[in-house]
C-alpha cells in the first residue's frame, strides 16, 4: 500500500450537489440503511426493501477529479443513507472552486469527508460505518433469448403519470402493446384511472420503444412511486430520460440517466462538451411484480 495514501479509496469530487441529488432519488422513507461498494471502476450505493424493491446509484470514477483506489478486495460497508445525504449537504454551500475529498477507511473504519475552500477554511466530517447484515440481491432482467421489452420516456412525464395514479394501498397495472404501439398505466382504488402514452415517432415523449408482444404486470403503487417520487428538480429539468425494462418474470427495472457536471475551476469558465459522456451516471430501481400479476 502506498504509504502516502493509507486509504483503500481517496477521491476528489467537484460537484457535491450532483451526488446529493442522485442519492436523494434513493430515499423513499425516513430511515434507510445503504450498502456502499468500492471498486477500481467507482462507487455503487444500494438500498433495498427485501423482496420488494431495490435501488442503486453508480458513481463512475470518471465523475471524480481524482480517484485513487488500491484495495485488494472490494470493500463493502453499511452506512445510513439519510446521514450520508445530510453530511454531504453540509459541503454544498462552499466555494465552487473547492473539491470535496472522500476517504475510506479511517482508523475506526469510518468514512471521512474533508473540504478546504479558497479561503483556506476547512470543513471535516466523519461517518461511522458498519458490517452489512445482508448482501444486496443481484437482480437480473431475464428474457426468452431476445431483446427484453422496454421503453424510454422523458423523466418528468413518467413522474407526473405516477403521481396522478395515486390510490393508497392499490396496485398499478402497466401494459405495453405493439399494435398500436402504446404504454398504459391503470390504477384502481376508490375508482379507476388510466393514463396512456401512445408511441409516435413525431413526438418527443418517447426516447425509445421496443415491444414485440403485449405484456401486462401489476406492481404495488408505493414501490412503483418510489422510483420517481424523490427525483430532484435539477434532474427533472435536465430530463435526460427514464427507461423501463421488463423481464419475463415481471421484474421491472427503472433506470434514470443523470448529469453530474463539474463546477468550473478558477481557470476554466466553461464546460467542455467533450466531457459530457464521462459525466453521465445512472440510477437503477428494481421493482418486483405484485403476486397476482399475470402475463397474457
XYZ file of C-alpha atoms in Angstrom:
296
model
C 0.000 0.000 0.000
C 1.209 3.498 -0.801
C 2.458 4.978 2.486
C 1.471 8.471 1.348
C -2.121 7.296 0.854
C -3.104 4.745 3.539
C -6.722 4.555 2.342
C -8.442 1.953 0.182
C -10.040 4.893 -1.598
C -9.245 8.576 -1.779
C -11.119 10.673 -4.321
C -11.917 14.300 -5.094
C -15.424 15.322 -6.150
C -16.122 18.630 -7.913
C -19.907 18.653 -7.797
C -21.154 17.658 -4.347
C -24.698 18.783 -5.168
C -24.805 16.311 -8.052
C -24.040 13.446 -5.669
C -26.632 14.709 -3.164
C -29.288 14.878 -5.897
C -28.521 11.343 -7.070
C -28.614 9.884 -3.544
C -31.852 11.740 -2.793
C -33.539 9.708 -5.557
C -32.993 6.558 -3.459
C -34.688 7.915 -0.349
C -38.254 6.599 -0.263
C -38.578 6.572 3.540
C -37.008 8.334 6.518
C -34.854 5.544 7.933
C -32.862 3.613 5.328
C -29.616 1.706 5.513
C -27.426 1.603 2.428
C -24.569 -0.600 1.279
C -21.538 1.100 -0.252
C -19.274 -0.929 -2.532
C -15.928 0.459 -3.680
C -14.026 -0.702 -6.734
C -11.490 0.409 -9.288
C -14.422 1.432 -11.504
C -16.186 3.704 -8.997
C -18.738 3.630 -6.170
C -22.046 1.765 -6.022
C -24.565 2.637 -3.302
C -27.536 0.295 -2.816
C -30.692 0.444 -0.713
C -33.202 -2.377 -0.521
C -36.567 -3.393 0.825
C -36.055 -7.119 0.755
C -38.214 -8.955 -1.770
C -39.998 -5.791 -2.941
C -37.748 -3.016 -4.142
C -34.073 -2.274 -4.663
C -32.359 0.912 -5.804
C -28.751 1.655 -6.608
C -26.754 4.598 -7.878
C -23.480 4.326 -9.781
C -20.742 6.936 -9.469
C -18.133 6.024 -12.054
C -14.557 7.070 -11.387
C -14.732 9.450 -14.373
C -17.126 11.600 -12.326
C -14.315 12.487 -9.914
C -11.470 14.930 -10.356
C -9.154 12.316 -8.825
C -9.829 8.684 -7.989
C -7.127 6.682 -6.190
C -8.169 3.091 -5.395
C -5.790 0.476 -4.034
C -7.802 -2.160 -2.149
C -7.032 -5.808 -2.921
C -10.613 -6.906 -2.196
C -13.654 -4.766 -2.963
C -14.687 -3.128 0.343
C -18.381 -3.212 1.256
C -19.826 -1.428 4.251
C -23.146 -0.244 5.606
C -24.000 3.382 6.234
C -27.171 5.382 6.954
C -28.468 6.860 3.700
C -30.111 9.810 5.440
C -26.966 10.701 7.398
C -24.859 10.365 4.261
C -27.094 12.821 2.383
C -27.181 15.235 5.344
C -23.405 15.069 5.736
C -22.792 15.776 2.050
C -25.292 18.637 2.192
C -23.069 20.497 4.655
C -20.454 20.815 1.906
C -22.727 22.095 -0.887
C -22.599 25.778 0.129
C -18.802 26.082 -0.052
C -16.983 27.903 -2.839
C -17.252 26.201 -6.209
C -13.508 26.107 -6.758
C -13.076 23.619 -3.901
C -13.347 19.851 -4.332
C -14.612 17.514 -1.629
C -12.156 14.808 -0.573
C -13.690 11.424 0.319
C -11.538 8.783 2.008
C -12.109 5.279 3.365
C -11.342 3.702 5.767
C -10.334 5.896 8.705
C -8.665 4.441 11.832
C -12.039 3.158 13.098
C -13.335 2.143 9.645
C -15.144 5.452 9.220
C -15.815 7.367 6.012
C -14.029 10.732 6.014
C -15.065 13.952 4.262
C -12.757 16.959 4.015
C -13.022 20.226 2.128
C -10.622 23.172 2.088
C -12.091 26.145 0.241
C -10.467 29.143 -1.450
C -10.355 30.985 1.879
C -8.349 28.128 3.458
C -11.217 27.272 5.804
C -11.616 23.539 6.395
C -14.799 21.523 6.841
C -14.240 17.998 8.152
C -16.681 15.193 8.923
C -16.571 11.505 9.774
C -19.292 8.879 9.414
C -19.291 5.578 11.189
C -19.763 2.513 9.008
C -20.892 -0.983 9.907
C -20.606 -4.529 8.669
C -23.617 -5.190 6.375
C -26.273 -7.518 7.777
C -27.122 -8.745 4.286
C -25.577 -8.529 0.854
C -27.960 -6.894 -1.667
C -29.712 -9.294 -4.011
C -28.277 -9.412 -7.521
C -31.333 -8.851 -9.698
C -31.114 -9.727 -13.393
C -33.613 -8.946 -16.139
C -34.239 -12.302 -17.808
C -35.710 -12.725 -21.266
C -36.510 -15.517 -23.727
C -33.283 -15.093 -25.639
C -34.429 -11.967 -27.451
C -34.362 -8.309 -26.558
C -36.339 -7.523 -23.375
C -39.434 -5.379 -23.786
C -38.595 -1.801 -22.850
C -39.400 1.828 -23.429
C -37.797 5.138 -22.510
C -39.665 8.375 -21.870
C -38.928 11.819 -20.518
C -38.375 11.590 -16.756
C -40.781 14.437 -15.974
C -43.606 12.732 -17.906
C -43.088 9.427 -16.066
C -43.091 11.126 -12.660
C -46.220 13.110 -13.486
C -48.079 9.966 -14.599
C -47.190 8.031 -11.435
C -48.095 10.997 -9.214
C -51.521 11.191 -10.877
C -52.189 7.464 -10.370
C -52.081 7.580 -6.597
C -54.527 5.205 -4.934
C -53.377 4.399 -1.359
C -52.736 0.685 -0.912
C -53.527 -0.117 -4.532
C -51.613 -1.643 -7.414
C -50.732 -0.161 -10.792
C -51.041 -2.228 -13.953
C -48.568 -1.425 -16.718
C -49.418 -2.700 -20.197
C -47.059 -2.394 -23.158
C -48.618 -3.110 -26.567
C -47.007 -3.340 -30.002
C -50.202 -2.733 -32.065
C -50.928 0.088 -31.811
C -47.653 0.875 -30.009
C -48.504 2.334 -26.611
C -47.931 2.134 -22.865
C -50.886 2.163 -20.498
C -50.831 2.781 -16.755
C -54.010 1.826 -14.897
C -54.683 2.299 -11.218
C -57.707 1.196 -9.235
C -58.800 2.035 -5.719
C -61.919 4.037 -4.941
C -62.309 4.358 -8.681
C -60.398 3.652 -11.859
C -57.809 5.857 -13.535
C -55.953 5.156 -16.754
C -53.107 7.080 -18.392
C -51.992 6.197 -21.901
C -48.724 7.052 -23.641
C -49.224 6.484 -27.415
C -45.966 5.943 -29.262
C -45.427 8.431 -32.074
C -42.070 8.983 -33.745
C -43.018 12.607 -34.377
C -43.493 13.394 -30.671
C -40.687 13.855 -28.180
C -42.362 11.948 -25.311
C -40.681 8.626 -26.116
C -36.931 8.307 -26.467
C -37.119 4.603 -27.370
C -39.769 1.866 -27.709
C -39.170 -1.869 -28.101
C -42.094 -4.286 -27.883
C -42.734 -7.478 -29.893
C -45.701 -8.774 -27.887
C -48.172 -7.381 -25.391
C -47.331 -7.722 -21.718
C -49.165 -6.659 -18.609
C -47.914 -6.678 -14.997
C -49.126 -5.196 -11.741
C -46.939 -3.507 -9.137
C -47.656 -2.157 -5.671
C -48.187 1.560 -6.035
C -45.945 2.573 -3.124
C -42.973 0.707 -4.621
C -43.591 1.936 -8.155
C -43.939 5.521 -6.976
C -40.656 5.242 -5.044
C -38.847 5.027 -8.386
C -39.704 8.668 -9.180
C -41.039 10.331 -6.019
C -37.733 11.827 -4.838
C -36.194 12.862 -8.156
C -34.870 16.415 -7.551
C -35.997 19.297 -9.750
C -32.454 19.644 -11.123
C -32.643 16.144 -12.645
C -36.170 16.678 -13.963
C -35.093 19.903 -15.676
C -32.212 18.074 -17.347
C -34.834 15.454 -18.392
C -32.389 13.018 -19.963
C -34.946 10.249 -19.772
C -36.072 7.188 -17.844
C -36.007 3.666 -19.248
C -38.316 0.859 -18.092
C -37.326 -2.743 -18.919
C -39.441 -5.842 -18.195
C -38.140 -9.350 -17.537
C -40.134 -12.471 -18.413
C -40.958 -12.952 -14.733
C -42.330 -9.406 -14.413
C -39.253 -7.927 -12.746
C -39.196 -4.237 -13.662
C -36.022 -2.183 -13.982
C -36.412 1.602 -13.960
C -33.268 3.464 -14.956
C -32.748 7.224 -14.774
C -29.862 8.970 -16.536
C -28.369 11.908 -14.638
C -25.697 14.514 -15.310
C -23.025 15.244 -12.720
C -21.310 18.238 -14.295
C -18.164 19.576 -12.607
C -18.132 23.139 -11.338
C -15.767 25.411 -13.306
C -12.355 25.919 -11.753
C -10.901 29.461 -11.396
C -9.005 28.913 -14.679
C -11.914 27.294 -16.531
C -15.028 29.365 -17.115
C -16.791 26.957 -19.441
C -17.891 23.344 -19.552
C -16.123 21.173 -22.117
C -18.821 19.283 -24.118
C -16.309 16.515 -24.848
C -16.591 15.503 -21.173
C -20.373 15.168 -21.340
C -20.446 11.369 -21.749
C -17.978 10.804 -18.909
C -20.124 12.987 -16.623
C -23.309 10.947 -17.073
C -24.251 8.470 -14.351
C -27.386 6.465 -13.728
C -29.752 5.267 -11.038
C -31.476 1.879 -11.158
C -34.578 0.621 -9.386
C -35.740 -2.996 -9.426
C -39.424 -3.498 -8.613
C -40.874 -6.970 -8.103
C -44.367 -7.578 -9.537
C -47.427 -7.941 -7.381
C -48.078 -11.612 -6.578
C -51.333 -11.561 -8.523
C -49.702 -10.310 -11.736
C -50.382 -12.170 -14.959
C -48.548 -12.032 -18.264
C -51.082 -12.681 -21.039
